[in-house]
PDB file of C-alpha atoms and ligand atoms in Angstrom:
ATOM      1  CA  UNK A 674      13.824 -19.338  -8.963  1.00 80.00           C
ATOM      2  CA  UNK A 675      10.907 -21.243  -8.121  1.00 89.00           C
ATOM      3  CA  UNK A 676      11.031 -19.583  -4.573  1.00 89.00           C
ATOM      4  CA  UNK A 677      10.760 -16.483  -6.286  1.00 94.00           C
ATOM      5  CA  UNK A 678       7.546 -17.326  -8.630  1.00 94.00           C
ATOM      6  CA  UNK A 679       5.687 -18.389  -5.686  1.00 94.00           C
ATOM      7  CA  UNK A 680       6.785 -15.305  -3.736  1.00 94.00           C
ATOM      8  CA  UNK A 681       6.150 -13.077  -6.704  1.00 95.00           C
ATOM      9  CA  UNK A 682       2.891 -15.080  -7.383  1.00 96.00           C
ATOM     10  CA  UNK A 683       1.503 -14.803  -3.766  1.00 94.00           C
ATOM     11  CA  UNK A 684       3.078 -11.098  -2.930  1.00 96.00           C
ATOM     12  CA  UNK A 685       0.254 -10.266  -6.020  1.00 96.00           C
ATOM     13  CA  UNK A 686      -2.650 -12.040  -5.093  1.00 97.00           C
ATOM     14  CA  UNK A 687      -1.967 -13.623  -2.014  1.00 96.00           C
ATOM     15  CA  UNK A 688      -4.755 -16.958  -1.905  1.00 96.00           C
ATOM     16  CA  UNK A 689      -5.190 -20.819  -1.138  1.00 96.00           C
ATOM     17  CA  UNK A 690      -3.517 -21.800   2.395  1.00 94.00           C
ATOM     18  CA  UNK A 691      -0.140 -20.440   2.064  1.00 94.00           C
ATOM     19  CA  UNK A 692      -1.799 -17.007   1.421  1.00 92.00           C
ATOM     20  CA  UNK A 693      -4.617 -17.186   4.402  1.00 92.00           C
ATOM     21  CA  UNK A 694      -1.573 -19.052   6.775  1.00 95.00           C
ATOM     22  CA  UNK A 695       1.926 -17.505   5.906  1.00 96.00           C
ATOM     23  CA  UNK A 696       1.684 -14.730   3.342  1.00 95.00           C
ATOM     24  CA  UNK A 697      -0.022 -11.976   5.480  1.00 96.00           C
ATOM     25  CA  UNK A 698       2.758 -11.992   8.389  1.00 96.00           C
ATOM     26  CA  UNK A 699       5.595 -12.993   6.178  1.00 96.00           C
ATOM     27  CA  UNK A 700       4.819  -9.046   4.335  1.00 96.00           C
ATOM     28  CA  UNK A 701       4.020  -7.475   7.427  1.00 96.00           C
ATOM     29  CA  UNK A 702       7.491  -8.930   8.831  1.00 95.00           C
ATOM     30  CA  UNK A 703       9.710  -8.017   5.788  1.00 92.00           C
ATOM     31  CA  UNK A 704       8.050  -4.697   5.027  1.00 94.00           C
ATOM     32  CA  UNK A 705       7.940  -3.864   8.544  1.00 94.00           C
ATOM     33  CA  UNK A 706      10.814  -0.509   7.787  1.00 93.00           C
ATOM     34  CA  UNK A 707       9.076   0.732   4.970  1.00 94.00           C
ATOM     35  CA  UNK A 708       5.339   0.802   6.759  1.00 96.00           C
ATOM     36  CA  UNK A 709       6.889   2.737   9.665  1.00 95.00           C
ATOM     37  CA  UNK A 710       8.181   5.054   6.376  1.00 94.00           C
ATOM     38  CA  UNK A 711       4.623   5.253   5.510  1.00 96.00           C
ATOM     39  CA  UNK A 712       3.315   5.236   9.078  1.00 97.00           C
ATOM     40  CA  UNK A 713       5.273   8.635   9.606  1.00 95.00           C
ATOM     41  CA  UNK A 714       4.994  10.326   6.366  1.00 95.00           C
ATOM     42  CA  UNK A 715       1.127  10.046   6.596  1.00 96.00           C
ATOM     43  CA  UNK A 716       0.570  11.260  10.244  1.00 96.00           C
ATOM     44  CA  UNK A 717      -2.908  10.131  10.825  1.00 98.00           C
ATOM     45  CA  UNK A 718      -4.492  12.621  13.353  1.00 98.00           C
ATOM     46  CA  UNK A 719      -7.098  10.804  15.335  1.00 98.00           C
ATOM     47  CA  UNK A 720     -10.287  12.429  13.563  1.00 98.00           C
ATOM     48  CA  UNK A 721      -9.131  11.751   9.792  1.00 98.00           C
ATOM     49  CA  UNK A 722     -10.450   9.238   7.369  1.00 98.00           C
ATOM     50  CA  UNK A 723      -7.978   6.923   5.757  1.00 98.00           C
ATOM     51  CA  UNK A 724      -7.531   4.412   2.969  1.00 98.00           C
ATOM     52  CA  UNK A 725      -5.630   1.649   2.741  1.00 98.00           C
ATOM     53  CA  UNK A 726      -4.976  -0.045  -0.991  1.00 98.00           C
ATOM     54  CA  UNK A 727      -3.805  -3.470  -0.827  1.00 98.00           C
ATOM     55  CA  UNK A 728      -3.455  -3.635   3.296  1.00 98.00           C
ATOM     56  CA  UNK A 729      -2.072  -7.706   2.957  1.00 97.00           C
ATOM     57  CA  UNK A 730      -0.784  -8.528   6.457  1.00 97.00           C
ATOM     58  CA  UNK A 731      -2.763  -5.591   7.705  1.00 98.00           C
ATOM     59  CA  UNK A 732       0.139  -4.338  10.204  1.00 98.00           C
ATOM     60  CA  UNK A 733       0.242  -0.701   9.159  1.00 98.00           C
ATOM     61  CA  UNK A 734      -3.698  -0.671   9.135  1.00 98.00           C
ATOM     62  CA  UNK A 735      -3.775  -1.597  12.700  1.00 98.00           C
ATOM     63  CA  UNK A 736      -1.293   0.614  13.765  1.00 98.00           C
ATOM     64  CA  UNK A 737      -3.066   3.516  12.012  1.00 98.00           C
ATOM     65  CA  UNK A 738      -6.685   1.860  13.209  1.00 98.00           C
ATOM     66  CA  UNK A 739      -5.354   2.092  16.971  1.00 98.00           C
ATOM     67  CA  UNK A 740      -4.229   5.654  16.869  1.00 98.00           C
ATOM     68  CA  UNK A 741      -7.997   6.882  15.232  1.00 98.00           C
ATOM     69  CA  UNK A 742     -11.004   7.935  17.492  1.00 97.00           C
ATOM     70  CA  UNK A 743     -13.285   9.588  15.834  1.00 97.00           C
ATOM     71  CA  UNK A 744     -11.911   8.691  12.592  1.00 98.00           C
ATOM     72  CA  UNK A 745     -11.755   5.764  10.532  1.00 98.00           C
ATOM     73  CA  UNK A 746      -9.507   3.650   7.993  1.00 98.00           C
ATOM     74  CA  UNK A 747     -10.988   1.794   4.810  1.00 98.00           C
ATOM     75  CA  UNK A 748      -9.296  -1.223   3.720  1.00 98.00           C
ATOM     76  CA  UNK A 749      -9.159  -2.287   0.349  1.00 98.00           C
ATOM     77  CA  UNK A 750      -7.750  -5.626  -0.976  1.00 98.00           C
ATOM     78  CA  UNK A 751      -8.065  -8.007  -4.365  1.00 97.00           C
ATOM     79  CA  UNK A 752      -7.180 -10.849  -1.554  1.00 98.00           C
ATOM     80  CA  UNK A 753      -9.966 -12.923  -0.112  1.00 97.00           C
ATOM     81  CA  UNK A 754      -7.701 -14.587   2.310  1.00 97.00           C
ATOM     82  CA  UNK A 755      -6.264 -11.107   3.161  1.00 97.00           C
ATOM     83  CA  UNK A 756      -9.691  -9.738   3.892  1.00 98.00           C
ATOM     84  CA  UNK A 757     -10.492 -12.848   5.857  1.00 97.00           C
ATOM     85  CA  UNK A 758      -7.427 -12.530   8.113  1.00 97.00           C
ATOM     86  CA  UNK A 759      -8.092  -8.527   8.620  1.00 98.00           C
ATOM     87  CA  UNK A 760     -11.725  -9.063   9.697  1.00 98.00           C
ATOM     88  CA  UNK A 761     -10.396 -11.919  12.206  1.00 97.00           C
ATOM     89  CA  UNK A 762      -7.655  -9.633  13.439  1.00 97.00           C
ATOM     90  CA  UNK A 763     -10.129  -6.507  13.874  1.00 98.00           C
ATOM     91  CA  UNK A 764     -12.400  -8.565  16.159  1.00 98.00           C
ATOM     92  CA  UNK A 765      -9.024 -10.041  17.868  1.00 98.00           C
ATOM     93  CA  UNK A 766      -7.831  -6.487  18.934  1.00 98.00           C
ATOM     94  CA  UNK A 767     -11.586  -4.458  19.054  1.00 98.00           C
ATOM     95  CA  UNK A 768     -10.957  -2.431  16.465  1.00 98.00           C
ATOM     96  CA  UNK A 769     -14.100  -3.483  14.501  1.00 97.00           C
ATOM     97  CA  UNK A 770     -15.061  -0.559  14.462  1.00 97.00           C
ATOM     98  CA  UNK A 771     -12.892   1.755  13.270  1.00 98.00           C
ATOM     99  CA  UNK A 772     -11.473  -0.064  10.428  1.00 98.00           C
ATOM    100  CA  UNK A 773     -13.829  -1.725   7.390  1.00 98.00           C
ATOM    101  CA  UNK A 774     -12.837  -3.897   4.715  1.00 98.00           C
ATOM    102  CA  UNK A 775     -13.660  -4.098   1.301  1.00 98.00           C
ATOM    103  CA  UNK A 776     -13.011  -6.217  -1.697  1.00 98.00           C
ATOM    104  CA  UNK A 777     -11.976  -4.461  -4.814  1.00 98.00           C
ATOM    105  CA  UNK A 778      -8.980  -2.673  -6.539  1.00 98.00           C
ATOM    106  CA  UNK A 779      -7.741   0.219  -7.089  1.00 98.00           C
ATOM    107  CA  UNK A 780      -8.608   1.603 -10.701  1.00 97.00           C
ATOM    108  CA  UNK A 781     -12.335   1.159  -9.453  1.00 98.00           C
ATOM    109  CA  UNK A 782     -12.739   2.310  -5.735  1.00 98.00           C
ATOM    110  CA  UNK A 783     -16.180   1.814  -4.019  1.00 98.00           C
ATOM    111  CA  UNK A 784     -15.903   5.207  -2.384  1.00 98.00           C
ATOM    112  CA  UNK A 785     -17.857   8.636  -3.169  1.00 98.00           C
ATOM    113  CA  UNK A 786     -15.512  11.080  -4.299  1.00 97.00           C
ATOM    114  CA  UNK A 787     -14.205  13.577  -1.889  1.00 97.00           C
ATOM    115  CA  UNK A 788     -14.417  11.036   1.189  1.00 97.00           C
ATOM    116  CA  UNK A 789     -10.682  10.489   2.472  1.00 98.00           C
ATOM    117  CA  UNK A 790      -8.034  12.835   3.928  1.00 98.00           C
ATOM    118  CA  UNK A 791      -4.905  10.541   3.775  1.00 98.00           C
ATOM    119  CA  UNK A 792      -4.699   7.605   1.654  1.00 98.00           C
ATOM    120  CA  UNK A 793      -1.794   4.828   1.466  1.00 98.00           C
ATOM    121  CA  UNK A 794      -0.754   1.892  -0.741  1.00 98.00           C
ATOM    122  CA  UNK A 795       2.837   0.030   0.314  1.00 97.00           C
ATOM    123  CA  UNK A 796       4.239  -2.168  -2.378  1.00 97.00           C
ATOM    124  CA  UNK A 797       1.084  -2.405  -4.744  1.00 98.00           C
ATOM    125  CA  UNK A 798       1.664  -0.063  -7.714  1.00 98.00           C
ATOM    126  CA  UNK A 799       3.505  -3.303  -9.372  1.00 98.00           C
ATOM    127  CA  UNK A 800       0.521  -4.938  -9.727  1.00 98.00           C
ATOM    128  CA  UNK A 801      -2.160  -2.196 -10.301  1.00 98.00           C
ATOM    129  CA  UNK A 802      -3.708  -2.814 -13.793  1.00 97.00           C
ATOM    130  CA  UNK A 803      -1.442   0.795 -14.334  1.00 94.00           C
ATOM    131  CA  UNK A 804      -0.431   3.344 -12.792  1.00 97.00           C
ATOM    132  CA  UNK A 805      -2.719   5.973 -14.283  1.00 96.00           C
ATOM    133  CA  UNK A 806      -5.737   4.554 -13.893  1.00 97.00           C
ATOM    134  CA  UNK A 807      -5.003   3.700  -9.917  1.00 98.00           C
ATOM    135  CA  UNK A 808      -3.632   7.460  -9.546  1.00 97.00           C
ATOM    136  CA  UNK A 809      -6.915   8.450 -11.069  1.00 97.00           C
ATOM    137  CA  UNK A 810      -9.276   6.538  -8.965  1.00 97.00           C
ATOM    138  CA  UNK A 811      -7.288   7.425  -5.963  1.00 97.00           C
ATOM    139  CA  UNK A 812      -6.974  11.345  -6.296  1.00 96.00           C
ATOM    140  CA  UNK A 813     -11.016  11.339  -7.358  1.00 97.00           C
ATOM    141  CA  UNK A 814     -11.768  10.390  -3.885  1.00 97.00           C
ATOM    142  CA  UNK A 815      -9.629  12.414  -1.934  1.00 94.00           C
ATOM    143  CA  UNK A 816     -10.647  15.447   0.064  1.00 94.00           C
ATOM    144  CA  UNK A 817      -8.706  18.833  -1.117  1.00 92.00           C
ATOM    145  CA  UNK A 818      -6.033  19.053   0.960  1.00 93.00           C
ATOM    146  CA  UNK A 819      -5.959  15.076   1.658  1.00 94.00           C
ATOM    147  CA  UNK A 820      -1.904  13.376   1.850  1.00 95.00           C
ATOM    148  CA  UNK A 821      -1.138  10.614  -0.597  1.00 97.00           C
ATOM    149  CA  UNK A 822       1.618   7.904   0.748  1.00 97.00           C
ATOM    150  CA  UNK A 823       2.797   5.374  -1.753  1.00 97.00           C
ATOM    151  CA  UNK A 824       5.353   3.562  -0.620  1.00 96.00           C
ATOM    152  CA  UNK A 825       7.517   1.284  -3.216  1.00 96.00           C
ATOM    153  CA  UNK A 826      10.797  -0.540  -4.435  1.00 94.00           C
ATOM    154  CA  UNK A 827      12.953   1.775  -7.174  1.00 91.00           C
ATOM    155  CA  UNK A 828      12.713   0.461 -11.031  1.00 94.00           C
ATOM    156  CA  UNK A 829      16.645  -0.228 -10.414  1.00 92.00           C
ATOM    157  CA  UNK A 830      16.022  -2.905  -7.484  1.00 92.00           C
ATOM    158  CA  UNK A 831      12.765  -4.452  -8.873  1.00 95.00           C
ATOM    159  CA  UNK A 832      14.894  -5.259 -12.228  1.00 95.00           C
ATOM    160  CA  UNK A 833      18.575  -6.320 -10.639  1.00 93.00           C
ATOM    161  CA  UNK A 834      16.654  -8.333  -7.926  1.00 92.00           C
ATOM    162  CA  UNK A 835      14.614 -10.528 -10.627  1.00 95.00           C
ATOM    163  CA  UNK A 836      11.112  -9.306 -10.052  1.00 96.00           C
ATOM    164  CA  UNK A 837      10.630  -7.683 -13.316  1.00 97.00           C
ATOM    165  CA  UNK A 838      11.335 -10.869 -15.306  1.00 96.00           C
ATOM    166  CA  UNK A 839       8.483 -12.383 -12.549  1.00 97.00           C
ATOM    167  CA  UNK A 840       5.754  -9.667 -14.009  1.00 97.00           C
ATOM    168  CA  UNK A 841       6.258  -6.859 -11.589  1.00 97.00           C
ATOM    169  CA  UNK A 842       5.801  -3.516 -12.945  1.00 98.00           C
ATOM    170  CA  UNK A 843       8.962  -1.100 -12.039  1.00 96.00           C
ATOM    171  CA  UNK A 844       8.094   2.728 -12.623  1.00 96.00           C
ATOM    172  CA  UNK A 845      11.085   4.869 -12.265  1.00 95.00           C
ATOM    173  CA  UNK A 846      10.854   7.350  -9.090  1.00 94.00           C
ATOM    174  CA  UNK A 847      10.065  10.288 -11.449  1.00 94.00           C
ATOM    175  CA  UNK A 848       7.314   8.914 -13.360  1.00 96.00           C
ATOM    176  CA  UNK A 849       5.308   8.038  -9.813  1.00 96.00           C
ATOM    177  CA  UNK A 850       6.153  11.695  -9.132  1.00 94.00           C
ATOM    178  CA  UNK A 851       5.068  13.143 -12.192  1.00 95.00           C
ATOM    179  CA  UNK A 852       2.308  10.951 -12.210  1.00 96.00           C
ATOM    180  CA  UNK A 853       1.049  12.360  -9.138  1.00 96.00           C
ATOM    181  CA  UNK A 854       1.879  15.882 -10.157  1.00 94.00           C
ATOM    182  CA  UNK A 855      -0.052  15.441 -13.205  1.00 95.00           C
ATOM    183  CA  UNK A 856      -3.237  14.600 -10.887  1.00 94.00           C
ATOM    184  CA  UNK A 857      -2.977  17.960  -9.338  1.00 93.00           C
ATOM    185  CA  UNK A 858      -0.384  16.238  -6.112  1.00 93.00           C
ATOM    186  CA  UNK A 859       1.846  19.087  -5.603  1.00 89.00           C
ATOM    187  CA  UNK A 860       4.066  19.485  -2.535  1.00 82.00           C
ATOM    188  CA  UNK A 861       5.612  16.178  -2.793  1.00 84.00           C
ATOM    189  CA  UNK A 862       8.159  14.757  -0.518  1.00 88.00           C
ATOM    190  CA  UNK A 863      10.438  11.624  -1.197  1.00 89.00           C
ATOM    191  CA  UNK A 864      11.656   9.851   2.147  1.00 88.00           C
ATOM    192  CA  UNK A 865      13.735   6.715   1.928  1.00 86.00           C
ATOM    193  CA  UNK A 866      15.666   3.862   3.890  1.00 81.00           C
ATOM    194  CA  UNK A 867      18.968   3.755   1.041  1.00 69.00           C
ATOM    195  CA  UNK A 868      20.353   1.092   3.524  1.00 64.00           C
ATOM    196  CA  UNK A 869      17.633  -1.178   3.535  1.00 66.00           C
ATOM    197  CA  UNK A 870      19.413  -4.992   2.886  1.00 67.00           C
ATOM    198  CA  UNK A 871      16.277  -5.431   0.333  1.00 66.00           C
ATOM    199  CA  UNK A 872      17.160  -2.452  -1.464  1.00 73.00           C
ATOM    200  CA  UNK A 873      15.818   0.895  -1.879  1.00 80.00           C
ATOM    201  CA  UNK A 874      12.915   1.853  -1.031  1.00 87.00           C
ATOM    202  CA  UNK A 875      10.539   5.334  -0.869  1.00 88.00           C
ATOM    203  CA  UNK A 876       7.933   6.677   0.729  1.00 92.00           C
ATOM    204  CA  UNK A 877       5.857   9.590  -1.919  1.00 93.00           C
ATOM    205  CA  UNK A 878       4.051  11.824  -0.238  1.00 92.00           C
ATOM    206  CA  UNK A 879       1.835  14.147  -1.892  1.00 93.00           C
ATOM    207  CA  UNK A 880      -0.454  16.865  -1.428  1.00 90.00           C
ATOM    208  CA  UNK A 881      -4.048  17.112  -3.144  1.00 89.00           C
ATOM    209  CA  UNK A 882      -4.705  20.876  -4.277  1.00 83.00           C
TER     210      UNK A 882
HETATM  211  C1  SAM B1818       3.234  -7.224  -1.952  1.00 94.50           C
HETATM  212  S1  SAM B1818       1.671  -7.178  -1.155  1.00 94.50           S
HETATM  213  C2  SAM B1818       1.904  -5.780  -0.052  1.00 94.50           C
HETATM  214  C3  SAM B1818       1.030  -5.854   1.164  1.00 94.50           C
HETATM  215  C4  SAM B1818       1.277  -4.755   2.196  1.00 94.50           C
HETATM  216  N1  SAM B1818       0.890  -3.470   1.686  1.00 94.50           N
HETATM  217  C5  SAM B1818       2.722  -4.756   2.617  1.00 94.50           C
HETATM  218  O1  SAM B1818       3.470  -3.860   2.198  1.00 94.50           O
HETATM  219  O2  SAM B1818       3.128  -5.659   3.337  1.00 94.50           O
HETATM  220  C6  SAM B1818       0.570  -6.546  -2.371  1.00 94.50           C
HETATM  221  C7  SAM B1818      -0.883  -6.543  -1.931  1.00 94.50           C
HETATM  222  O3  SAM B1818      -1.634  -5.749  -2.855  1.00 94.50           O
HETATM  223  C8  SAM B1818      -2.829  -6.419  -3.180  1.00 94.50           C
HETATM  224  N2  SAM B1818      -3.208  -5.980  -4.543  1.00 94.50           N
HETATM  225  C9  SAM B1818      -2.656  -6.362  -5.712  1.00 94.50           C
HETATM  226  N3  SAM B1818      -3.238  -5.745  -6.739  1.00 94.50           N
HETATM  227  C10 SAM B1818      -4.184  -4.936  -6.212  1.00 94.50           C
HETATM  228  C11 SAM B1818      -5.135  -4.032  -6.778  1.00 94.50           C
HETATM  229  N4  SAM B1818      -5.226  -3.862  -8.087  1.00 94.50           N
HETATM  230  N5  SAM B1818      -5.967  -3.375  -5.940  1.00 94.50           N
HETATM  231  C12 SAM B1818      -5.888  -3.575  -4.595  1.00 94.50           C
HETATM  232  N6  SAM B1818      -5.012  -4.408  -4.000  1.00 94.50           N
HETATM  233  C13 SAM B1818      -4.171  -5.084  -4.798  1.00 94.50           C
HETATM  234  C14 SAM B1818      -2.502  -7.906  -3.108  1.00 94.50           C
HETATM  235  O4  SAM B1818      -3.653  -8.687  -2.898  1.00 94.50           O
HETATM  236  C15 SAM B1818      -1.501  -7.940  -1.941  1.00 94.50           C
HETATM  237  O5  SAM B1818      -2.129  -8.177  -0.706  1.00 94.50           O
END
């Protein structure tokens, strides 16, 4: 129990030194199935623009970083120790330059509208102040045509696994959907690992009109 407040604490703000030292490749370790989910239901082409909500470890924003040349991914965290650790790794592996980071969250975006073609958020939508108001701010700066990936636990698994009672917010699978729909997402696809030991999760995947 008190393993899980600490995991649930740091999983939504990850800070102090177990955040900058442990946090960042513990989630990029444990979510590693679900950001190759993500990975492949986006399909970055090299020349796109991307965002990233709520990177943490930052595995799936290298990967998508690497595979970019004239393009470039965005990177936005609430985490100062997460943005700390990105910038380090960026430098580590030269990819400075195609990837920038950027404190903030998601209901308030410090991007013009219209400036991404593929956006992505694994495991966040818990912790957004709500869904709405992140769904807003995310399909306001998408390009027409752009490819929204969230990837997230079911409402079923968040509550039989404990995380609701730790604050998490569980939305069922067809309120994301609608959600999205609602936004003017259409085209949607649901992929998912159903044999995942942690449970089941899904990768949305929706297309701005
Ligand atoms: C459970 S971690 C997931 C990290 C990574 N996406 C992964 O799947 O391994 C949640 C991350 O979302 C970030 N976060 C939480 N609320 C946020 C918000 N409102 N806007 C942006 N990022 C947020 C946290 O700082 C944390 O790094």
């Amino acid at each position: 129990m008190i393993w899980q407040r600490l995991l649930a604490r740091q999983s939504r703000l990850p800070s102090g030194l177990i955040g900058r030292l442990l946090i960042g490749s513990y989630l990029d370790r444990v979510n590693a199935e679900i950001n190759t989910l993500v990975y492949e239901a986006l399909a970055p082409e090299p020349q796109q623009r991307v965002l990233e909500v709520g990177f943490g470890g930052a595995d799936l924003l290298f990967r998508i970083a690497a595979g970019l040349d004239r393009g470039r991914i965005e990177g936005l965290e609430l985490s100062g120790e997460m943005l700390d650790n990105a910038r380090r790794r960026a430098a580590r592996l030269g990819l400075a330059d195609k990837a920038g980071f950027h404190a903030g969250s998601v209901d308030a975006l410090p991007f013009a509208d219209a400036s991404f073609d593929l956006a992505c958020s694994v495991h966040t939508i818990y912790f957004w102040p709500d869904l709405e108001s992140g769904l807003t701010e995310l399909a306001r700066v998408f390009k027409p045509g752009g490819r929204l990936v969230l990837g997230f636990s079911t409402d079923t698994d968040l509550r039989r696994d404990g995380w609701t009672e730790q604050g998490f917010q569980a939305y069922p699978t067809e309120v994301i959907v609608e959600s999205c729909r609602a936004l003017g997402f259409e085209s949607e696809r649901l992929d998912s690992i159903p044999r995942n030991p942690r449970g089941q999760v899904y990768a949305y995947r929706g297309i701005r009109a």
